Amino acid sequence: MPPQESTEKVAEEQSSFSRSTSKVRDFFSIPAPVKQLFDLVPVVTYPPNQLPLRAPKSARIPSLYVFSKDQDAAAGRPSFNPSCLKWQTFLNIAGVDHRLISSNNHSSPTGSLPFLLPAIYGPNSSQDSLVPITSNKFVKYAIEHGGKVEESSSMRYEAYQSLLDHRIRNAWLYTLYLEPLNFSAVAYPLYVLPTSSNPLVRASISHQLRSAAEAELLKNTSIIDTDDLYSEADKAFEALSILLGEDSWFFGSDKPALFDASVFAYTQLLLDDDLGWKEKKLCRALRRRANLVQHRERLLVRYFGGS
Amino acid sequence: MLELHVWGPAFGLPSLDAHCLAAIAYLQQAVPRGKWQLIASCDPALSPTNELPALRNGDIWIGGFRNIFHYLAQCSAGEWVLDAGLPEQEGADCIAFSSFVESHGQPLIDLSLYVSTQNYTTTTRPLYSTLLPFPLPYLTPPSIRATAKQRTSHLGLSSLDIDSDDSSPSASQSIIPDSLRRPRNTVSSLLASNPEASAQIRLDALATSFFEPLQKLRAKKRFFVSESQFSSLDCLVLGYLSLMLVPELPQPWLAQCMKKKFPSLCSWTEELRKTVYGAEVTVHDAFLTKLGDSELDLRMKRLRGRGHLPWKAPDNGGALGIGGVFLSGVADGIPVVGQLRRNTRMRQHGGLTTEDGVESSSFQYLTVIASVVAGLGAVAGYMFHEGLISFGDGEEVKEKGNGDGLGSLGEAGAALGFYANQMDEQVRRQRVMEEMNARNVVPVTEVDVDVEVERTPVL
């Protein structure tokens, strides 16, 4: 008998427990009149706010975001960053009308400049047409928007492109960021000063820049060998100079193309005296190749209206 | 006498590194026989650029393939130069394609030999174990692999490395227990078991973009830039292509792509490989270990093989030297200390000071001795402990087996095996520790990555 008794007791306890919990639940549930009132909310839905006045306005022509000074951007002068300058020159060559906007990496959806914000055609353009275009899709964009794009299909294209992307770029990284003289004279005023007025922030940013350059260089070698970097860049300029020969543009074409823009991106910056290079080893190596210097002059006059 | 120090032989090739292969080919072609020797080394710190191949001429050390061939031109007053007399355009092609081969070929080799887990664990790592003396195989291959991963990270093919894949299936999100769920064999889940297959298209595209310009450049010529002249570009291409074609790997996507689409490159590689490197090279050739051959046999072998490479037995400084390499490897692996060491290494290179080396060498000597003694003590104590237990058993077996050597050998083998297991255990523990370290560091690295993503375009 005792077991039965206990089970009854347990059942009783359980029912009392469930009763008390339902009481608690009743206590917390919303009373009917209040619920009815709350169901009416929101009473009024306001239209979305206007964008702030300083927000970028949609333009009739596409905007290219690059590293540049404000007054230079307004005048359409060359950017001081090689990859920005490459694509800026490319768009100029392809004849895609655009305006420059001085910016920095934080504004880019991919974390890197340049990118292009397409133009708005009419008020009813869809949201898709406003997606920013990153630099690897510029060629496609230029073709779709009536640009004149001609690509050389030479077997040498890839090889000489790798000279620019590795040998010359590595020497550029070293000479701009890791040569102390050049860093304080060239890179610091261009990349660090505009970002902040706080000395601590400036110090931290310049440290970040330098260590990023160092890490990039150490990816392929276990030691940064200065002599090797410079001598390889010198040989690379030599090879490019031989490739160009007596022609006006690379690969013997009668019009400049993307490859000319990529070469110009480095030659322009290395030959630009306004930047104030202090350690000029790389600049000297380039100046020895007269046809590369003339190639830069031609592009500068043709697409940037002289210096 | 010039000494060329390289990573040791593998896959029947005289080295397992593309630049070492290129340097061997260059010396083989440019420098007369008898003026140079080849040494299978294991310590990249020998060279001033901290990489192999390294060339030693008396007290002068030259590191890196490019520096070596520049130095050879210098020290022989322009005699040992392969690129001499190339026409202008061909010289320019030589420079441009060298850069192309290095920048596009290295990621392919990294992916194929190091990043791909299956290839690395079944082929590459065991190879290093045959080449390096005892403690080094635990440090050197993982560090080489880490740099390979770093180099190829921008390609987005890290899925080949299934070790670090922590995208465990999101089972916790579903409330249906495992036992009640139907196994779904989707295409992607089938492919996930074989990452090489799912990345096949991208890998093929990557490989094709490397081989195609080379094939076009060579066209019908005998060598890459010239009809008659073996240039430095040919050395480099031979190094890279033979390392892509020759190894037999469990995931042979690279060799397959090359064989299927570029047969003429394959035949060129096979042919030149035989003339330049000679027939199959084994570890025994490199370390000059005798396989029961008498002196006479060896001499005969050398006489017969005119194309043989002039191997010389390595002198790695005995236990002390290896200990030093091991310790520096360990120090490089520790997060903060390693970074500091790398920084000083870079700064030093500007003006390499000899006093520094002298000063630090006595200190290094002490630390090496201290740690070796400590390590030996620990191992000896452990052996003694184990030996006390198994000693009696061994005696019994010996008596029962009427002094049969096999029984005791078995015991000894078992003890050795146990010792080896213990070593493995230690290494595993160490690896876990490293992983934990790595995990602790994770936030820091994330910050780094962020910065890099932001800054890369600036550069």
Coordinates of N, CA, C and O in Angstrom, one line a residue, chain A residues 59-207:
Chain A
A59 N 26.0 60.8 -59.1 CA 26.5 61.7 -60.2 C 26.0 61.2 -61.5 O 25.7 60.0 -61.7
R60 N 26.1 62.0 -62.5 CA 25.8 61.7 -63.9 C 26.9 60.9 -64.5 O 26.7 60.2 -65.5
I61 N 28.1 61.1 -64.0 CA 29.3 60.3 -64.5 C 29.8 59.4 -63.4 O 29.7 59.8 -62.2
P62 N 30.4 58.3 -63.7 CA 31.0 57.4 -62.7 C 32.1 58.1 -61.9 O 32.8 59.0 -62.4
S63 N 32.2 57.7 -60.6 CA 33.2 58.3 -59.7 C 34.3 57.3 -59.4 O 34.0 56.1 -59.0
L64 N 35.5 57.7 -59.6 CA 36.6 56.8 -59.3 C 37.3 57.2 -58.0 O 37.7 58.4 -57.9
Y65 N 37.3 56.3 -57.1 CA 37.9 56.6 -55.8 C 39.3 56.2 -55.7 O 39.7 55.1 -55.9
V66 N 40.2 57.2 -55.5 CA 41.6 56.9 -55.6 C 42.3 57.6 -54.4 O 41.8 58.5 -53.8
F67 N 43.6 57.2 -54.2 CA 44.5 58.0 -53.3 C 44.9 59.2 -54.0 O 45.5 59.1 -55.1
S68 N 44.6 60.4 -53.5 CA 44.9 61.6 -54.1 C 44.7 62.8 -53.2 O 44.1 62.6 -52.1
K69 N 45.3 63.9 -53.5 CA 45.0 65.1 -52.7 C 43.7 65.7 -53.3 O 43.5 65.6 -54.5
D70 N 43.0 66.4 -52.5 CA 41.7 66.9 -52.9 C 41.8 67.8 -54.2 O 41.1 67.6 -55.2
Q71 N 42.8 68.7 -54.2 CA 42.9 69.6 -55.3 C 43.4 68.9 -56.6 O 42.9 69.2 -57.7
D72 N 44.2 67.9 -56.4 CA 44.7 67.1 -57.5 C 43.5 66.3 -58.1 O 43.4 66.2 -59.3
A73 N 42.7 65.7 -57.2 CA 41.6 64.9 -57.7 C 40.6 65.8 -58.5 O 40.2 65.4 -59.6
A74 N 40.4 67.0 -58.1 CA 39.5 67.9 -58.8 C 40.1 68.2 -60.2 O 39.3 68.4 -61.1
A75 N 41.4 68.4 -60.2 CA 42.0 68.7 -61.5 C 42.3 67.5 -62.4 O 42.8 67.7 -63.5
G76 N 42.0 66.3 -61.9 CA 42.3 65.1 -62.6 C 43.7 64.7 -62.8 O 44.1 64.1 -63.7
R77 N 44.5 65.2 -61.9 CA 46.0 64.9 -61.9 C 46.2 63.4 -61.5 O 45.4 62.8 -60.8
P78 N 47.4 62.9 -61.9 CA 47.6 61.5 -61.5 C 47.6 61.2 -60.0 O 48.1 62.0 -59.3
S79 N 47.1 60.1 -59.7 CA 47.1 59.6 -58.3 C 48.5 59.3 -57.9 O 49.4 59.0 -58.7
F80 N 48.8 59.3 -56.5 CA 50.2 58.9 -56.1 C 50.3 57.5 -55.7 O 51.3 57.1 -55.1
N81 N 49.3 56.7 -56.0 CA 49.4 55.3 -55.6 C 49.5 54.5 -56.9 O 48.6 54.7 -57.8
P82 N 50.4 53.6 -57.1 CA 50.6 52.9 -58.4 C 49.4 52.2 -58.9 O 49.0 52.3 -60.1
S83 N 48.7 51.4 -58.0 CA 47.6 50.6 -58.6 C 46.4 51.6 -58.9 O 45.7 51.3 -59.9
C84 N 46.2 52.7 -58.1 CA 45.2 53.6 -58.5 C 45.5 54.3 -59.8 O 44.7 54.5 -60.7
L85 N 46.8 54.7 -60.0 CA 47.2 55.4 -61.2 C 47.1 54.5 -62.4 O 46.7 55.0 -63.5
K86 N 47.4 53.2 -62.2 CA 47.2 52.3 -63.3 C 45.8 52.3 -63.9 O 45.6 52.5 -65.1
W87 N 44.8 52.2 -63.0 CA 43.5 52.1 -63.4 C 42.9 53.4 -63.9 O 42.1 53.5 -64.7
Q88 N 43.4 54.5 -63.2 CA 43.0 55.9 -63.7 C 43.5 56.1 -65.1 O 42.7 56.5 -66.0
T89 N 44.7 55.7 -65.4 CA 45.2 55.8 -66.7 C 44.5 54.9 -67.7 O 44.2 55.3 -68.8
F90 N 44.2 53.7 -67.2 CA 43.4 52.8 -68.1 C 42.1 53.4 -68.5 O 41.7 53.4 -69.7
L91 N 41.4 54.0 -67.5 CA 40.0 54.5 -67.9 C 40.2 55.7 -68.8 O 39.4 55.9 -69.7
N92 N 41.3 56.5 -68.6 CA 41.5 57.6 -69.5 C 41.8 57.1 -70.9 O 41.3 57.7 -71.9
I93 N 42.6 56.1 -71.0 CA 42.9 55.5 -72.3 C 41.7 55.0 -73.0 O 41.5 55.2 -74.2
A94 N 40.9 54.2 -72.2 CA 39.7 53.6 -72.8 C 38.6 54.6 -73.1 O 37.6 54.3 -73.8
G95 N 38.8 55.8 -72.6 CA 37.9 56.9 -72.9 C 36.6 56.8 -72.1 O 35.5 57.2 -72.6
V96 N 36.7 56.2 -70.9 CA 35.5 56.2 -70.0 C 35.6 57.5 -69.2 O 36.5 57.7 -68.4
D97 N 34.5 58.3 -69.4 CA 34.5 59.6 -68.6 C 34.2 59.3 -67.2 O 33.4 58.5 -66.8
H98 N 35.0 59.9 -66.3 CA 34.8 59.7 -64.9 C 35.3 60.9 -64.1 O 36.0 61.7 -64.7
R99 N 34.9 61.0 -62.8 CA 35.5 62.1 -62.0 C 36.2 61.4 -60.9 O 35.9 60.3 -60.5
L100 N 37.3 62.1 -60.4 CA 38.1 61.5 -59.3 C 37.6 62.0 -58.0 O 37.2 63.1 -57.8
I101 N 37.7 61.1 -57.0 CA 37.4 61.4 -55.7 C 38.5 61.0 -54.8 O 38.9 59.8 -54.8
S102 N 39.0 61.9 -54.0 CA 40.1 61.6 -53.1 C 39.6 60.8 -52.0 O 38.6 61.1 -51.4
S103 N 40.2 59.7 -51.7 CA 39.7 58.8 -50.7 C 40.8 57.9 -50.0 O 41.9 58.1 -50.3
N104 N 40.4 57.0 -49.1 CA 41.4 56.1 -48.6 C 40.7 54.7 -48.5 O 39.5 54.5 -48.7
N105 N 41.5 53.7 -48.1 CA 41.1 52.3 -48.1 C 39.8 52.1 -47.2 O 39.1 51.2 -47.5
H106 N 39.6 52.9 -46.2 CA 38.4 52.6 -45.4 C 37.1 52.8 -46.1 O 36.1 52.2 -45.7
S107 N 37.1 53.6 -47.1 CA 35.9 53.8 -47.8 C 35.5 52.7 -48.8 O 34.4 52.6 -49.3
S108 N 36.5 51.8 -49.1 CA 36.3 50.8 -50.1 C 35.6 49.6 -49.6 O 35.8 49.1 -48.5
P109 N 34.6 49.0 -50.4 CA 33.9 47.8 -49.9 C 34.9 46.6 -49.8 O 34.7 45.7 -49.0
T110 N 36.0 46.6 -50.6 CA 36.9 45.5 -50.6 C 38.1 45.8 -49.7 O 39.0 44.9 -49.5
G111 N 38.2 47.0 -49.1 CA 39.3 47.4 -48.3 C 40.5 47.8 -49.2 O 41.6 48.0 -48.7
S112 N 40.3 48.0 -50.5 CA 41.4 48.5 -51.3 C 40.9 49.4 -52.4 O 39.8 49.2 -52.9
L113 N 41.7 50.4 -52.6 CA 41.4 51.4 -53.7 C 42.1 50.9 -55.0 O 43.1 50.2 -54.8
P114 N 41.7 51.2 -56.1 CA 40.6 52.0 -56.5 C 39.3 51.2 -56.6 O 39.4 50.0 -56.8
F115 N 38.2 51.9 -56.6 CA 36.9 51.3 -57.0 C 36.1 52.4 -57.7 O 36.4 53.6 -57.5
L116 N 35.1 51.9 -58.4 CA 34.4 52.8 -59.3 C 32.9 52.8 -58.8 O 32.3 51.7 -58.7
L117 N 32.3 53.9 -58.6 CA 30.9 54.0 -58.3 C 30.2 54.4 -59.6 O 30.4 55.5 -60.1
P118 N 29.3 53.5 -60.2 CA 28.8 53.8 -61.5 C 27.8 55.0 -61.4 O 27.4 55.4 -60.4
A119 N 27.6 55.5 -62.6 CA 26.7 56.7 -62.7 C 25.3 56.2 -62.6 O 25.0 55.1 -62.8
I120 N 24.4 57.2 -62.3 CA 23.0 56.9 -62.3 C 22.4 57.4 -63.6 O 22.6 58.6 -63.9
Y121 N 21.7 56.6 -64.3 CA 21.0 57.0 -65.5 C 19.5 57.1 -65.2 O 18.8 56.1 -65.1
G122 N 19.0 58.3 -65.0 CA 17.6 58.5 -64.7 C 17.3 58.1 -63.2 O 18.1 57.4 -62.6
P123 N 16.1 58.5 -62.8 CA 15.8 58.3 -61.4 C 15.4 56.8 -61.1 O 15.4 56.4 -59.9
N124 N 15.0 56.1 -62.1 CA 14.4 54.7 -61.8 C 15.5 53.6 -62.0 O 15.1 52.5 -62.4
S125 N 16.8 54.0 -61.8 CA 17.8 52.9 -62.0 C 17.7 52.0 -60.8 O 17.5 52.4 -59.7
S126 N 17.9 50.7 -61.1 CA 17.8 49.7 -60.0 C 18.9 49.8 -59.1 O 20.0 50.4 -59.3
Q127 N 18.8 49.1 -57.9 CA 19.8 49.1 -56.9 C 21.1 48.4 -57.4 O 22.1 48.8 -57.0
D128 N 20.9 47.4 -58.3 CA 22.1 46.7 -58.7 C 23.1 47.5 -59.5 O 24.3 47.3 -59.4
S129 N 22.6 48.5 -60.2 CA 23.5 49.3 -61.0 C 24.4 50.2 -60.1 O 25.2 50.9 -60.6
L130 N 24.1 50.3 -58.8 CA 24.8 51.1 -57.9 C 25.9 50.4 -57.1 O 26.6 51.0 -56.3
V131 N 26.1 49.1 -57.4 CA 27.1 48.3 -56.7 C 28.5 48.8 -57.1 O 28.7 48.9 -58.3
P132 N 29.4 49.1 -56.2 CA 30.7 49.6 -56.5 C 31.4 48.5 -57.4 O 31.3 47.3 -57.1
I133 N 32.2 49.0 -58.3 CA 33.0 48.0 -59.2 C 34.4 48.0 -58.7 O 35.1 49.1 -58.6
T134 N 35.0 46.9 -58.4 CA 36.3 46.8 -58.0 C 37.3 46.7 -59.2 O 36.8 46.5 -60.3
S135 N 38.6 46.9 -58.9 CA 39.5 47.2 -60.0 C 39.6 46.0 -61.0 O 39.9 46.1 -62.1
N136 N 39.4 44.7 -60.5 CA 39.5 43.6 -61.4 C 38.4 43.5 -62.4 O 38.4 42.7 -63.3
K137 N 37.3 44.3 -62.2 CA 36.2 44.3 -63.2 C 36.2 45.5 -64.1 O 35.3 45.8 -64.8
F138 N 37.3 46.3 -64.0 CA 37.3 47.6 -64.7 C 37.3 47.3 -66.3 O 36.6 48.1 -67.0
V139 N 38.0 46.3 -66.7 CA 38.1 46.1 -68.1 C 36.8 45.8 -68.7 O 36.3 46.3 -69.7
K140 N 36.0 44.9 -67.9 CA 34.7 44.5 -68.4 C 33.8 45.7 -68.4 O 33.0 45.9 -69.3
Y141 N 33.9 46.5 -67.3 CA 33.1 47.7 -67.2 C 33.3 48.7 -68.4 O 32.4 49.2 -69.1
A142 N 34.6 48.8 -68.7 CA 35.0 49.7 -69.8 C 34.4 49.2 -71.1 O 33.9 50.0 -71.9
I143 N 34.5 47.9 -71.3 CA 34.0 47.4 -72.6 C 32.4 47.6 -72.7 O 31.9 48.0 -73.7
E144 N 31.8 47.3 -71.5 CA 30.3 47.4 -71.5 C 29.9 48.9 -71.7 O 28.8 49.1 -72.2
H145 N 30.7 49.8 -71.3 CA 30.3 51.2 -71.5 C 31.0 52.0 -72.6 O 31.3 53.1 -72.5
G146 N 31.2 51.2 -73.7 CA 31.7 51.8 -74.9 C 33.1 52.3 -74.9 O 33.5 53.1 -75.7
G147 N 33.9 51.8 -74.0 CA 35.3 52.1 -74.0 C 36.0 51.4 -75.1 O 35.6 50.3 -75.6
K148 N 37.2 52.0 -75.5 CA 37.9 51.3 -76.6 C 39.0 50.5 -75.9 O 40.0 51.1 -75.3
V149 N 38.9 49.2 -75.8 CA 39.8 48.4 -75.1 C 40.4 47.4 -76.1 O 39.7 46.6 -76.7
E150 N 41.7 47.4 -76.2 CA 42.4 46.5 -77.1 C 43.5 45.8 -76.2 O 44.3 46.5 -75.6
E151 N 43.4 44.5 -76.2 CA 44.4 43.8 -75.4 C 45.4 43.0 -76.3 O 45.0 42.4 -77.3
S152 N 46.7 43.2 -76.0 CA 47.6 42.4 -76.8 C 47.6 41.0 -76.4 O 47.4 40.6 -75.2
S153 N 47.7 40.1 -77.3 CA 47.7 38.6 -77.0 C 49.1 38.1 -77.2 O 49.2 36.9 -77.4
S154 N 50.1 38.9 -77.0 CA 51.5 38.4 -77.1 C 51.8 37.4 -76.1 O 51.3 37.5 -74.9
M155 N 52.6 36.4 -76.4 CA 53.0 35.4 -75.4 C 53.9 36.0 -74.4 O 54.1 35.5 -73.3
R156 N 54.4 37.2 -74.7 CA 55.3 37.9 -73.7 C 54.6 38.7 -72.6 O 55.1 39.1 -71.7
Y157 N 53.3 38.9 -72.9 CA 52.5 39.7 -72.0 C 52.6 39.3 -70.6 O 53.0 40.1 -69.7
E158 N 52.3 38.1 -70.3 CA 52.3 37.6 -68.9 C 53.7 37.7 -68.3 O 53.8 38.1 -67.1
A159 N 54.7 37.4 -69.0 CA 56.0 37.4 -68.4 C 56.5 38.8 -68.1 O 56.9 39.1 -67.0
Y160 N 56.2 39.8 -69.0 CA 56.6 41.1 -68.7 C 55.7 41.8 -67.6 O 56.1 42.6 -66.9
Q161 N 54.5 41.3 -67.6 CA 53.6 41.8 -66.5 C 54.1 41.3 -65.2 O 54.0 42.1 -64.2
S162 N 54.7 40.1 -65.1 CA 55.2 39.6 -63.9 C 56.4 40.4 -63.4 O 56.7 40.5 -62.3
L163 N 57.1 41.0 -64.4 CA 58.3 41.9 -64.0 C 57.7 43.1 -63.2 O 58.3 43.5 -62.2
L164 N 56.6 43.6 -63.8 CA 56.0 44.8 -63.1 C 55.4 44.4 -61.7 O 55.6 45.1 -60.7
D165 N 54.7 43.3 -61.7 CA 54.0 42.9 -60.5 C 54.9 42.4 -59.4 O 54.5 42.4 -58.2
H166 N 56.1 41.9 -59.8 CA 56.9 41.4 -58.7 C 58.2 42.2 -58.6 O 58.5 42.8 -57.5
R167 N 59.1 42.1 -59.6 CA 60.4 42.7 -59.5 C 60.3 44.2 -59.2 O 60.9 44.7 -58.2
I168 N 59.5 45.0 -60.0 CA 59.5 46.4 -59.8 C 58.6 46.8 -58.6 O 59.0 47.7 -57.9
R169 N 57.6 46.0 -58.4 CA 56.7 46.3 -57.2 C 57.5 46.1 -56.0 O 57.4 46.9 -55.0
N170 N 58.3 45.1 -55.9 CA 59.1 44.8 -54.7 C 60.1 45.9 -54.4 O 60.2 46.4 -53.3
A171 N 60.7 46.3 -55.5 CA 61.7 47.4 -55.3 C 61.0 48.7 -54.9 O 61.5 49.5 -54.1
W172 N 59.8 48.9 -55.5 CA 59.0 50.1 -55.1 C 58.6 50.1 -53.7 O 58.7 51.1 -53.0
L173 N 58.1 48.9 -53.2 CA 57.8 48.8 -51.8 C 58.9 49.1 -50.9 O 58.8 49.8 -49.9
Y174 N 60.1 48.6 -51.3 CA 61.3 48.8 -50.5 C 61.7 50.3 -50.5 O 61.9 50.9 -49.4
T175 N 61.7 50.9 -51.7 CA 62.2 52.2 -51.8 C 61.3 53.2 -51.1 O 61.7 54.2 -50.6
L176 N 60.0 52.9 -51.2 CA 59.0 53.9 -50.6 C 58.8 53.7 -49.1 O 58.8 54.7 -48.4
Y177 N 58.7 52.5 -48.7 CA 58.4 52.3 -47.3 C 59.5 52.0 -46.4 O 59.5 52.3 -45.2
L178 N 60.5 51.3 -46.9 CA 61.6 50.8 -46.0 C 62.9 51.6 -46.1 O 63.7 51.4 -45.2
E179 N 63.0 52.4 -47.1 CA 64.1 53.4 -47.1 C 63.7 54.5 -46.1 O 62.8 55.2 -46.4
P180 N 64.4 54.7 -45.0 CA 63.9 55.7 -44.0 C 63.8 57.1 -44.6 O 62.8 57.8 -44.3
L181 N 64.7 57.5 -45.5 CA 64.7 58.8 -46.0 C 63.5 59.0 -46.9 O 62.8 60.0 -46.7
N182 N 63.2 58.1 -47.7 CA 62.1 58.2 -48.6 C 60.8 58.1 -47.8 O 59.8 58.8 -48.1
F183 N 60.7 57.3 -46.8 CA 59.5 57.1 -46.1 C 59.1 58.5 -45.4 O 58.0 58.9 -45.5
S184 N 60.1 59.1 -44.8 CA 59.7 60.4 -44.1 C 59.5 61.5 -45.1 O 58.7 62.4 -44.9
A185 N 60.1 61.4 -46.3 CA 60.0 62.5 -47.3 C 58.8 62.3 -48.2 O 58.2 63.3 -48.6
V186 N 58.5 61.1 -48.6 CA 57.5 60.9 -49.6 C 56.2 60.2 -49.0 O 55.1 60.7 -49.1
A187 N 56.4 59.0 -48.4 CA 55.2 58.3 -48.0 C 54.5 58.9 -46.8 O 53.3 59.0 -46.8
Y188 N 55.3 59.5 -45.9 CA 54.7 60.0 -44.7 C 53.7 61.2 -45.0 O 52.5 61.1 -44.6
P189 N 54.1 62.2 -45.8 CA 53.1 63.2 -46.1 C 52.0 62.8 -46.9 O 50.9 63.3 -46.8
L190 N 52.1 61.7 -47.8 CA 51.1 61.3 -48.6 C 50.1 60.4 -48.0 O 48.9 60.5 -48.1
Y191 N 50.6 59.4 -47.2 CA 49.7 58.4 -46.7 C 49.4 58.6 -45.2 O 48.3 58.1 -44.7
V192 N 50.2 59.2 -44.4 CA 50.0 59.3 -43.0 C 49.4 60.6 -42.5 O 48.5 60.6 -41.8
L193 N 50.0 61.7 -43.0 CA 49.6 63.0 -42.5 C 48.1 63.3 -42.7 O 47.4 63.8 -41.8
P194 N 47.5 63.0 -43.9 CA 46.1 63.3 -44.1 C 45.1 62.5 -43.2 O 44.0 62.9 -43.0
T195 N 45.6 61.3 -42.6 CA 44.7 60.5 -41.9 C 44.3 61.0 -40.5 O 43.2 60.8 -40.1
S196 N 45.3 61.6 -39.9 CA 45.0 62.1 -38.5 C 45.9 63.2 -38.1 O 47.0 63.3 -38.7
S197 N 45.5 63.9 -37.1 CA 46.4 65.0 -36.6 C 47.1 64.5 -35.3 O 47.9 65.2 -34.7
N198 N 46.7 63.3 -34.8 CA 47.2 62.8 -33.5 C 48.5 62.1 -33.7 O 48.6 61.2 -34.5
P199 N 49.6 62.6 -33.0 CA 50.9 62.0 -33.3 C 50.9 60.5 -33.0 O 51.6 59.7 -33.7
L200 N 50.1 60.0 -32.0 CA 50.1 58.6 -31.7 C 49.5 57.8 -32.8 O 50.1 56.8 -33.2
V201 N 48.4 58.3 -33.4 CA 47.8 57.6 -34.5 C 48.7 57.6 -35.7 O 48.9 56.6 -36.4
R202 N 49.4 58.7 -35.9 CA 50.3 58.8 -37.0 C 51.4 57.8 -36.9 O 51.8 57.1 -37.8
A203 N 52.0 57.7 -35.7 CA 53.1 56.7 -35.4 C 52.6 55.3 -35.7 O 53.3 54.5 -36.3
S204 N 51.4 55.0 -35.2 CA 50.9 53.7 -35.4 C 50.6 53.3 -36.8 O 51.0 52.2 -37.3
I205 N 50.1 54.3 -37.6 CA 49.8 54.0 -39.0 C 51.1 53.9 -39.8 O 51.2 53.0 -40.6
S206 N 52.1 54.7 -39.4 CA 53.3 54.5 -40.2 C 54.0 53.2 -39.9 O 54.6 52.6 -40.8
H207 N 53.9 52.8 -38.6 CA 54.4 51.5 -38.3 C 53.7 50.4 -39.0 O 54.3 49.4 -39.6

